[in-house]
PDB file of C-alpha atoms in Angstrom:
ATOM      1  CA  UNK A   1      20.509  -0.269  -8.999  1.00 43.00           C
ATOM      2  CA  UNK A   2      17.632   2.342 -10.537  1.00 50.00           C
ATOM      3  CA  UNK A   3      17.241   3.671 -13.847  1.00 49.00           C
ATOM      4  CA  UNK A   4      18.520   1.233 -16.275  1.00 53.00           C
ATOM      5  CA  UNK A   5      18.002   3.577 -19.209  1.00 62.00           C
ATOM      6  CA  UNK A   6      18.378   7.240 -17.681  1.00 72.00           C
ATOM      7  CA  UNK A   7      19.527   7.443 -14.188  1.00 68.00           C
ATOM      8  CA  UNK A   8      19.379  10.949 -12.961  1.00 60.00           C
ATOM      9  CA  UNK A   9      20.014  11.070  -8.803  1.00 55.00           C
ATOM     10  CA  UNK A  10      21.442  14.342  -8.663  1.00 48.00           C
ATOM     11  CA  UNK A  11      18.527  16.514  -8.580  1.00 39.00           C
ATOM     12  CA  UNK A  12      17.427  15.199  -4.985  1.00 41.00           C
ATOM     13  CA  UNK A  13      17.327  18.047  -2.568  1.00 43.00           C
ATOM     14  CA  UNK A  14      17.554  20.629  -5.010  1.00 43.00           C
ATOM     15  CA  UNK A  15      14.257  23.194  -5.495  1.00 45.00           C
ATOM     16  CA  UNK A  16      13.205  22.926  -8.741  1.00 51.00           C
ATOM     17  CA  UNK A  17      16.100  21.152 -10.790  1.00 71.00           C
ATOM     18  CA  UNK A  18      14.285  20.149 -14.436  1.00 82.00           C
ATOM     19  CA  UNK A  19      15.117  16.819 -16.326  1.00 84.00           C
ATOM     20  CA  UNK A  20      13.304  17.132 -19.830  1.00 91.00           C
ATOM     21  CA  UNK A  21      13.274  13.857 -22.158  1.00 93.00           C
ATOM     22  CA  UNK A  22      11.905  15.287 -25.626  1.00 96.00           C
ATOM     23  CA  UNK A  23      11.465  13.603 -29.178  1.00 97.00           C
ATOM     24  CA  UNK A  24      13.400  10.356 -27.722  1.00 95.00           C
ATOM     25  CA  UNK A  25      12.957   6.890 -27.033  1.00 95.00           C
ATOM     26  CA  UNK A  26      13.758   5.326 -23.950  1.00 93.00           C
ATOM     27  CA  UNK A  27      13.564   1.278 -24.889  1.00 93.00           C
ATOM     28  CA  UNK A  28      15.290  -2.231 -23.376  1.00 92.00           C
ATOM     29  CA  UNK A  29      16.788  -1.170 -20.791  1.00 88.00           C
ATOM     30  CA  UNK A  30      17.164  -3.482 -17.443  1.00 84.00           C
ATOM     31  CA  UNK A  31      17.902  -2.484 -14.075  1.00 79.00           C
ATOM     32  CA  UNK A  32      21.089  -4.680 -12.954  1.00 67.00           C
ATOM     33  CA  UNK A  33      21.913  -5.208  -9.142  1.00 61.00           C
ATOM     34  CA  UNK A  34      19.597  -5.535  -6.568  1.00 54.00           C
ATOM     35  CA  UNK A  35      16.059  -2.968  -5.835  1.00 53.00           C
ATOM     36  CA  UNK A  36      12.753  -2.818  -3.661  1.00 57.00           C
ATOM     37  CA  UNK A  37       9.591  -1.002  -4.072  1.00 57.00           C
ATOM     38  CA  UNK A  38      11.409   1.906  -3.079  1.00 59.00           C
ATOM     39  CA  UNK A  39      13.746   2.122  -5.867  1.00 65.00           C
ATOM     40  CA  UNK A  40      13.747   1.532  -9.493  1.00 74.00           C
ATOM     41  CA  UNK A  41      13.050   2.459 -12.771  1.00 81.00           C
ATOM     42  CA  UNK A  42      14.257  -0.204 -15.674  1.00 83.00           C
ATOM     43  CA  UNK A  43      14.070   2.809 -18.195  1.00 87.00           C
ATOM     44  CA  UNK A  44      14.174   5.732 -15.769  1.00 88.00           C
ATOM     45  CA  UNK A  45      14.796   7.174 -12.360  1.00 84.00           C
ATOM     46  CA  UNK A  46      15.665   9.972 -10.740  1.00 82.00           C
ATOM     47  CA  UNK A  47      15.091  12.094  -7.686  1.00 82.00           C
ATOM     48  CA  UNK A  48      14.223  15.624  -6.589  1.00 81.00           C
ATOM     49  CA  UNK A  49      13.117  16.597 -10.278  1.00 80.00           C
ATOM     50  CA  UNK A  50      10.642  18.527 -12.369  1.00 87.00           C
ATOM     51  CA  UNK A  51      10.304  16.261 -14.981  1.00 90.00           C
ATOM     52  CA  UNK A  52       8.629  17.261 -18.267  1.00 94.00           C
ATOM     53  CA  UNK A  53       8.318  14.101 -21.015  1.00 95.00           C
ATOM     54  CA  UNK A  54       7.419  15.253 -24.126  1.00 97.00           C
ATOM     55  CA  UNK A  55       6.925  13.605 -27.839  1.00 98.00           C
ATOM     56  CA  UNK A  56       8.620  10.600 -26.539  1.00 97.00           C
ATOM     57  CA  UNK A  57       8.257   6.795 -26.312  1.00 96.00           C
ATOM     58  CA  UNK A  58       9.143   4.682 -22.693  1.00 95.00           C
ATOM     59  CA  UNK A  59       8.976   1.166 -23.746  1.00 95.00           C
ATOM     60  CA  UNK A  60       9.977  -2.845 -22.913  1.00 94.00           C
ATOM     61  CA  UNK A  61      11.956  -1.487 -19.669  1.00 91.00           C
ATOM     62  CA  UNK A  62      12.468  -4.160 -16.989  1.00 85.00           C
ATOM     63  CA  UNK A  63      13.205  -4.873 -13.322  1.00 79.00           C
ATOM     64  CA  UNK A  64      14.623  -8.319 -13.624  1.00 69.00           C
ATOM     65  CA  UNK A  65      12.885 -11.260 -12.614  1.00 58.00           C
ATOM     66  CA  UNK A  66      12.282 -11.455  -8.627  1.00 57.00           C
ATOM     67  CA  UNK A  67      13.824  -8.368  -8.260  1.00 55.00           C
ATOM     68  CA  UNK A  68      11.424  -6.522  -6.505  1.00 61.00           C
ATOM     69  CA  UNK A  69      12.082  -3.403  -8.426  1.00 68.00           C
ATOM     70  CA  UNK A  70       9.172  -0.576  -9.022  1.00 76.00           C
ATOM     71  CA  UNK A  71       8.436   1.749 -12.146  1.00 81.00           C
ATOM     72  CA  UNK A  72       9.317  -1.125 -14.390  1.00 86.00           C
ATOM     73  CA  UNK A  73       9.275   2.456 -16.915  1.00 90.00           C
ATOM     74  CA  UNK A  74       9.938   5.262 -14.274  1.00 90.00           C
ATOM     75  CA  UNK A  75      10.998   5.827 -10.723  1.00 87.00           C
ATOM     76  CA  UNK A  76       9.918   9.282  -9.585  1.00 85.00           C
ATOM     77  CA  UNK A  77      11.511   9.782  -6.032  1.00 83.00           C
ATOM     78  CA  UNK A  78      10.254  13.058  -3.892  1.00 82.00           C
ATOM     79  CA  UNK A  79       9.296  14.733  -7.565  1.00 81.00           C
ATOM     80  CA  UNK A  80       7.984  18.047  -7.324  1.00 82.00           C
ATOM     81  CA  UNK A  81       5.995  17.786 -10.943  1.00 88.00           C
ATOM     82  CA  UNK A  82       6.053  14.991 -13.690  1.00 90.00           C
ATOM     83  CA  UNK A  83       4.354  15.993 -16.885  1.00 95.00           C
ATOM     84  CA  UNK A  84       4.082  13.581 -20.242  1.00 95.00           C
ATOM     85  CA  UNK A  85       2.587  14.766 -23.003  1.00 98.00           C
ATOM     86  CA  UNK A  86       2.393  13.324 -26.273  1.00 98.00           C
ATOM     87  CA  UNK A  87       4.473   9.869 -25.430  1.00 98.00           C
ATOM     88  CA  UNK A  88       3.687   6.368 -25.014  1.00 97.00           C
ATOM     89  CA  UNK A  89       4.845   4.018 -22.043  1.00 95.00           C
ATOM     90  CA  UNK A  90       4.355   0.998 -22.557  1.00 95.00           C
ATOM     91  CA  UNK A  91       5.344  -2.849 -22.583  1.00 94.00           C
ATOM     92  CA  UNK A  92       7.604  -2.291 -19.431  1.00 92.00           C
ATOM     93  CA  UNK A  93       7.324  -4.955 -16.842  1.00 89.00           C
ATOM     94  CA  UNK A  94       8.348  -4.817 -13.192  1.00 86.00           C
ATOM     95  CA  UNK A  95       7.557  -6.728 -10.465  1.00 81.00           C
ATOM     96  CA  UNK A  96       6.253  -3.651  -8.674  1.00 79.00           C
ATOM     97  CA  UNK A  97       4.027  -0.567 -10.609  1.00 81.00           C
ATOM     98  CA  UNK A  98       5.234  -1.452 -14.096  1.00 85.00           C
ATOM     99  CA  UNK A  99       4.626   1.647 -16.177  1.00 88.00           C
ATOM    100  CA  UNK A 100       5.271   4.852 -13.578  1.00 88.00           C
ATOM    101  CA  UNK A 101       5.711   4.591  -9.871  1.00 84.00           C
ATOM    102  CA  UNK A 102       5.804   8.343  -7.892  1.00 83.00           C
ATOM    103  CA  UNK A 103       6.714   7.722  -4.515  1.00 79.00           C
ATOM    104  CA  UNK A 104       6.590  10.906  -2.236  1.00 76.00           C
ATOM    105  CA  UNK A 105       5.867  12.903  -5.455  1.00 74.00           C
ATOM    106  CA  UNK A 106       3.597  15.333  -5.962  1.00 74.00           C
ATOM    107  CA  UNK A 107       1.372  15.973  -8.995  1.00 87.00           C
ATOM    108  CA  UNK A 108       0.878  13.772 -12.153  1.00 90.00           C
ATOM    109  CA  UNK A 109      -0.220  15.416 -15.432  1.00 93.00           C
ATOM    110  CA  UNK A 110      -0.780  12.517 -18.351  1.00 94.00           C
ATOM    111  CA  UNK A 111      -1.969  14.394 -21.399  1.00 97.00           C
ATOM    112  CA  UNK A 112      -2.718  13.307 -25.156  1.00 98.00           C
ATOM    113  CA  UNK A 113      -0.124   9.849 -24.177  1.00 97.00           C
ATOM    114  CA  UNK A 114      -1.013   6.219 -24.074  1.00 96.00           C
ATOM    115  CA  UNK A 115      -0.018   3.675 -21.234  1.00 94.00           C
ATOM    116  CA  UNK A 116      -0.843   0.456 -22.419  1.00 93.00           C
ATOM    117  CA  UNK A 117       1.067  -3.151 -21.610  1.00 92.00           C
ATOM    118  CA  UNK A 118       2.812  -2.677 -18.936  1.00 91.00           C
ATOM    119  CA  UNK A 119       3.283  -5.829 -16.576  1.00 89.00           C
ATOM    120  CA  UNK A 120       3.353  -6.082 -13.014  1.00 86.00           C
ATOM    121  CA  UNK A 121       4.194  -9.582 -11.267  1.00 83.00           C
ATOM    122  CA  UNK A 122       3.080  -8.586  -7.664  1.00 82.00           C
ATOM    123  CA  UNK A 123      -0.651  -7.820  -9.543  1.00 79.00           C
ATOM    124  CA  UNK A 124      -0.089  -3.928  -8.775  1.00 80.00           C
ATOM    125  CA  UNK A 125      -1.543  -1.287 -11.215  1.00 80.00           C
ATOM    126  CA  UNK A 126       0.505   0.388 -14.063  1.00 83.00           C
ATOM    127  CA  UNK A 127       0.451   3.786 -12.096  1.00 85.00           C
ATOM    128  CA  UNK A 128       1.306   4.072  -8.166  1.00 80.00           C
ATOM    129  CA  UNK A 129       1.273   8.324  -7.119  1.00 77.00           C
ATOM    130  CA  UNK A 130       1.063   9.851  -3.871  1.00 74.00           C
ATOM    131  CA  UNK A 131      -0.225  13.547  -4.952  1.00 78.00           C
ATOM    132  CA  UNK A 132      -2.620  14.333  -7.550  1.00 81.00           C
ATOM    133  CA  UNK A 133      -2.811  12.468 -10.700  1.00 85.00           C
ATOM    134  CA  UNK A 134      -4.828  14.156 -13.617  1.00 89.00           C
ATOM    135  CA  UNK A 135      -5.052  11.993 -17.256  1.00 89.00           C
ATOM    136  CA  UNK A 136      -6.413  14.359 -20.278  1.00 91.00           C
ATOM    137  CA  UNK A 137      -7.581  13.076 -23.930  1.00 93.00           C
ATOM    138  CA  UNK A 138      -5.195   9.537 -23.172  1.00 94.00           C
ATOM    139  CA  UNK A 139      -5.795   6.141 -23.032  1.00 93.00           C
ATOM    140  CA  UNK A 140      -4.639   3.926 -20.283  1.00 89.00           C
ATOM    141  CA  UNK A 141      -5.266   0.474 -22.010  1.00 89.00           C
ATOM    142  CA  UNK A 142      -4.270  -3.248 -21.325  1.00 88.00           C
ATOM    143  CA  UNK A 143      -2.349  -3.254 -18.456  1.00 88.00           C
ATOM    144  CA  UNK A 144      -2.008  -5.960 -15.913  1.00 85.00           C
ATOM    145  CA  UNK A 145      -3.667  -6.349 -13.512  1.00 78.00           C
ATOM    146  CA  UNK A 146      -5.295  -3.102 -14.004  1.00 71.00           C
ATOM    147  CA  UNK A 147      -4.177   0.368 -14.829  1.00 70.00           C
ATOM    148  CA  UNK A 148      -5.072   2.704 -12.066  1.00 73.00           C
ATOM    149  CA  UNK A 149      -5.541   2.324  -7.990  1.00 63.00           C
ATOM    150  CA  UNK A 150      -7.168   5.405  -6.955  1.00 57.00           C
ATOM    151  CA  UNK A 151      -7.314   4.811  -3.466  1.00 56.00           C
ATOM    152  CA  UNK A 152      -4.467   7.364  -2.357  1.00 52.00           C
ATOM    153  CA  UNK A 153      -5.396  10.122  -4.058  1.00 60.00           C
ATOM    154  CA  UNK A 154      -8.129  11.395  -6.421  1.00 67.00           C
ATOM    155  CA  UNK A 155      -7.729  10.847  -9.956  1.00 77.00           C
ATOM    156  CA  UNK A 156      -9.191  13.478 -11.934  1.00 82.00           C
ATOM    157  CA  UNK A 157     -10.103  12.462 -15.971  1.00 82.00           C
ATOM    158  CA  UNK A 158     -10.752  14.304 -18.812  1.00 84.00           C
ATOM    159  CA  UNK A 159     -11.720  12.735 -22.346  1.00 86.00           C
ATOM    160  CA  UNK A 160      -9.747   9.520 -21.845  1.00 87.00           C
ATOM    161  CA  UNK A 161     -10.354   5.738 -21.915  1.00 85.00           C
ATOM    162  CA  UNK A 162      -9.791   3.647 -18.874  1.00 81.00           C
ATOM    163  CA  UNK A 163      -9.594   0.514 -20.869  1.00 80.00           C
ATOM    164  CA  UNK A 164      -8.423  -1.743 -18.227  1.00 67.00           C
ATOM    165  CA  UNK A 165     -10.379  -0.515 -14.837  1.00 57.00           C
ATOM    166  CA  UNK A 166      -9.939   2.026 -12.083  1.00 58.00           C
ATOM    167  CA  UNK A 167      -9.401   0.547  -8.382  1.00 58.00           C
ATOM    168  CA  UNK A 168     -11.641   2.244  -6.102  1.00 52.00           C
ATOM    169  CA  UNK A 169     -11.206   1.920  -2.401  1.00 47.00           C
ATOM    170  CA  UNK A 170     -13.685   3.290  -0.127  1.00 38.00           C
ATOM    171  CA  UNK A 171     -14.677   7.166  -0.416  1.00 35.00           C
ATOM    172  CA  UNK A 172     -11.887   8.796  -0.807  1.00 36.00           C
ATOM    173  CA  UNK A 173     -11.374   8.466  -4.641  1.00 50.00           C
ATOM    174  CA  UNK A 174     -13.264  11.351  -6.698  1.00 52.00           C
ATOM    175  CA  UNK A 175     -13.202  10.886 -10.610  1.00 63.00           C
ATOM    176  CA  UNK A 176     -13.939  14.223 -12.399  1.00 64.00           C
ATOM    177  CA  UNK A 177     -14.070  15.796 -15.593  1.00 65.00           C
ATOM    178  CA  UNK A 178     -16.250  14.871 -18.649  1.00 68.00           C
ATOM    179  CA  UNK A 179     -16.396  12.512 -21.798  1.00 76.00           C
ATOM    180  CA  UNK A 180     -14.818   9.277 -19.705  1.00 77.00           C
ATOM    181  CA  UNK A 181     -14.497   5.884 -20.759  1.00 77.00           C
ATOM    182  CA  UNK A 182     -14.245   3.444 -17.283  1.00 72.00           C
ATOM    183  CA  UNK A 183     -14.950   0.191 -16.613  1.00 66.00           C
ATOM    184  CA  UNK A 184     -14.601  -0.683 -12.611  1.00 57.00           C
ATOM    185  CA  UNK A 185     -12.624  -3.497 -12.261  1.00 53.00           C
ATOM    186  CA  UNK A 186     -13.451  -3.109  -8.202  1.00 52.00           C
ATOM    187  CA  UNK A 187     -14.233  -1.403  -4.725  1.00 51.00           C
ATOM    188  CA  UNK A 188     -16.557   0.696  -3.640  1.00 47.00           C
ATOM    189  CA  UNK A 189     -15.533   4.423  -4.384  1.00 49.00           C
ATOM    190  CA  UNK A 190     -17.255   7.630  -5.156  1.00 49.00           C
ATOM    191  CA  UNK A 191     -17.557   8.605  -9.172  1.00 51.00           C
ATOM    192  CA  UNK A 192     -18.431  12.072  -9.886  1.00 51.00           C
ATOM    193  CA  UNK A 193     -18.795  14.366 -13.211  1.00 51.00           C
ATOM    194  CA  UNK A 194     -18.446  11.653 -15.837  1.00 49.00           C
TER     195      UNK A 194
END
């Protein structure tokens, strides 16, 4: 199963189909049936969208106990855009990327939100993209293990607090943008215009 809250497959395929979640709160929700790391979303999923998340609150969403379920908040499958601005995830717990896990999707744009407690069993970090992931004026705070793995693709900051550590992983991960707040929790990658 995927998207225990919000389960929205029906955009996959289609060129720029929109889901917008605005002034709402997306909260308890567990996936039931069976998932990998290739599908979940305890709070929600869906495929093929633009998503824009505004003024809202993602929060104690769960893949259930050795289910090995990702996006223990959100399951973005082959998203053109997701966009959150002004929200909160946290306290979602997967055993996968527990707060927002963007497989084949494209760009990431965090902005004035906080992802904080979110849980991952297999020791993953809180966000898992495959395109470009850009964080303005948030916080990304007390997640387990650790909030970010920059490794795939850059991560570009501006004005936020990397409470719990960035993953770096050879060269490939560029950190830009000014007024930063990160603590390494490891690797060996390239930091620029902090």
């Amino acid at each position: 199963g995927s998207g225990g809250g919000i389960s929205d497959p029906s955009g996959y395929g289609v060129q720029e189909a929109m889901l917008s979640i605005t002034h709402s709160t997306v909260s308890g929700n567990t996936i039931s049936g069976t998932t990998n790391l290739f599908r979940g979303g305890g709070g929600i999923s869906f495929d093929g969208r633009v998503v824009r998340i505004n003024n809202s609150i993602i929060s104690n969403n769960r893949t259930p106990g050795g289910n090995p379920g990702a996006g223990g908040g959100i399951f973005a499958n082959y998203a053109p855009n997701l966009t959150f601005s002004h929200s909160t995830i946290s306290g979602n717990y997967a055993f996968g990327y527990a707060a927002i896990a963007a497989r084949y999707s494209q760009d990431i744009l965090i902005a004035d939100s906080t992802v904080s407690g979110n849980i991952s069993v297999a020791n993953l970090p809180a966000i898992a993209k495959t395109g470009s992931l850009v964080i303005v004026n948030s916080t990304i705070a007390f997640n387990k293990p650790t909030g970010l793995d920059g490794s795939l693709q850059p991560v570009e900051l501006e004005s936020s607090i990397i409470a719990d550590g960035l993953v770096l992983s050879g060269s490939v991960t560029v950190v830009t943008g000014a007024n930063n707040l990160i603590p390494f929790s490891s690797g060996s990658g390239r930091l620029s215009g902090t």
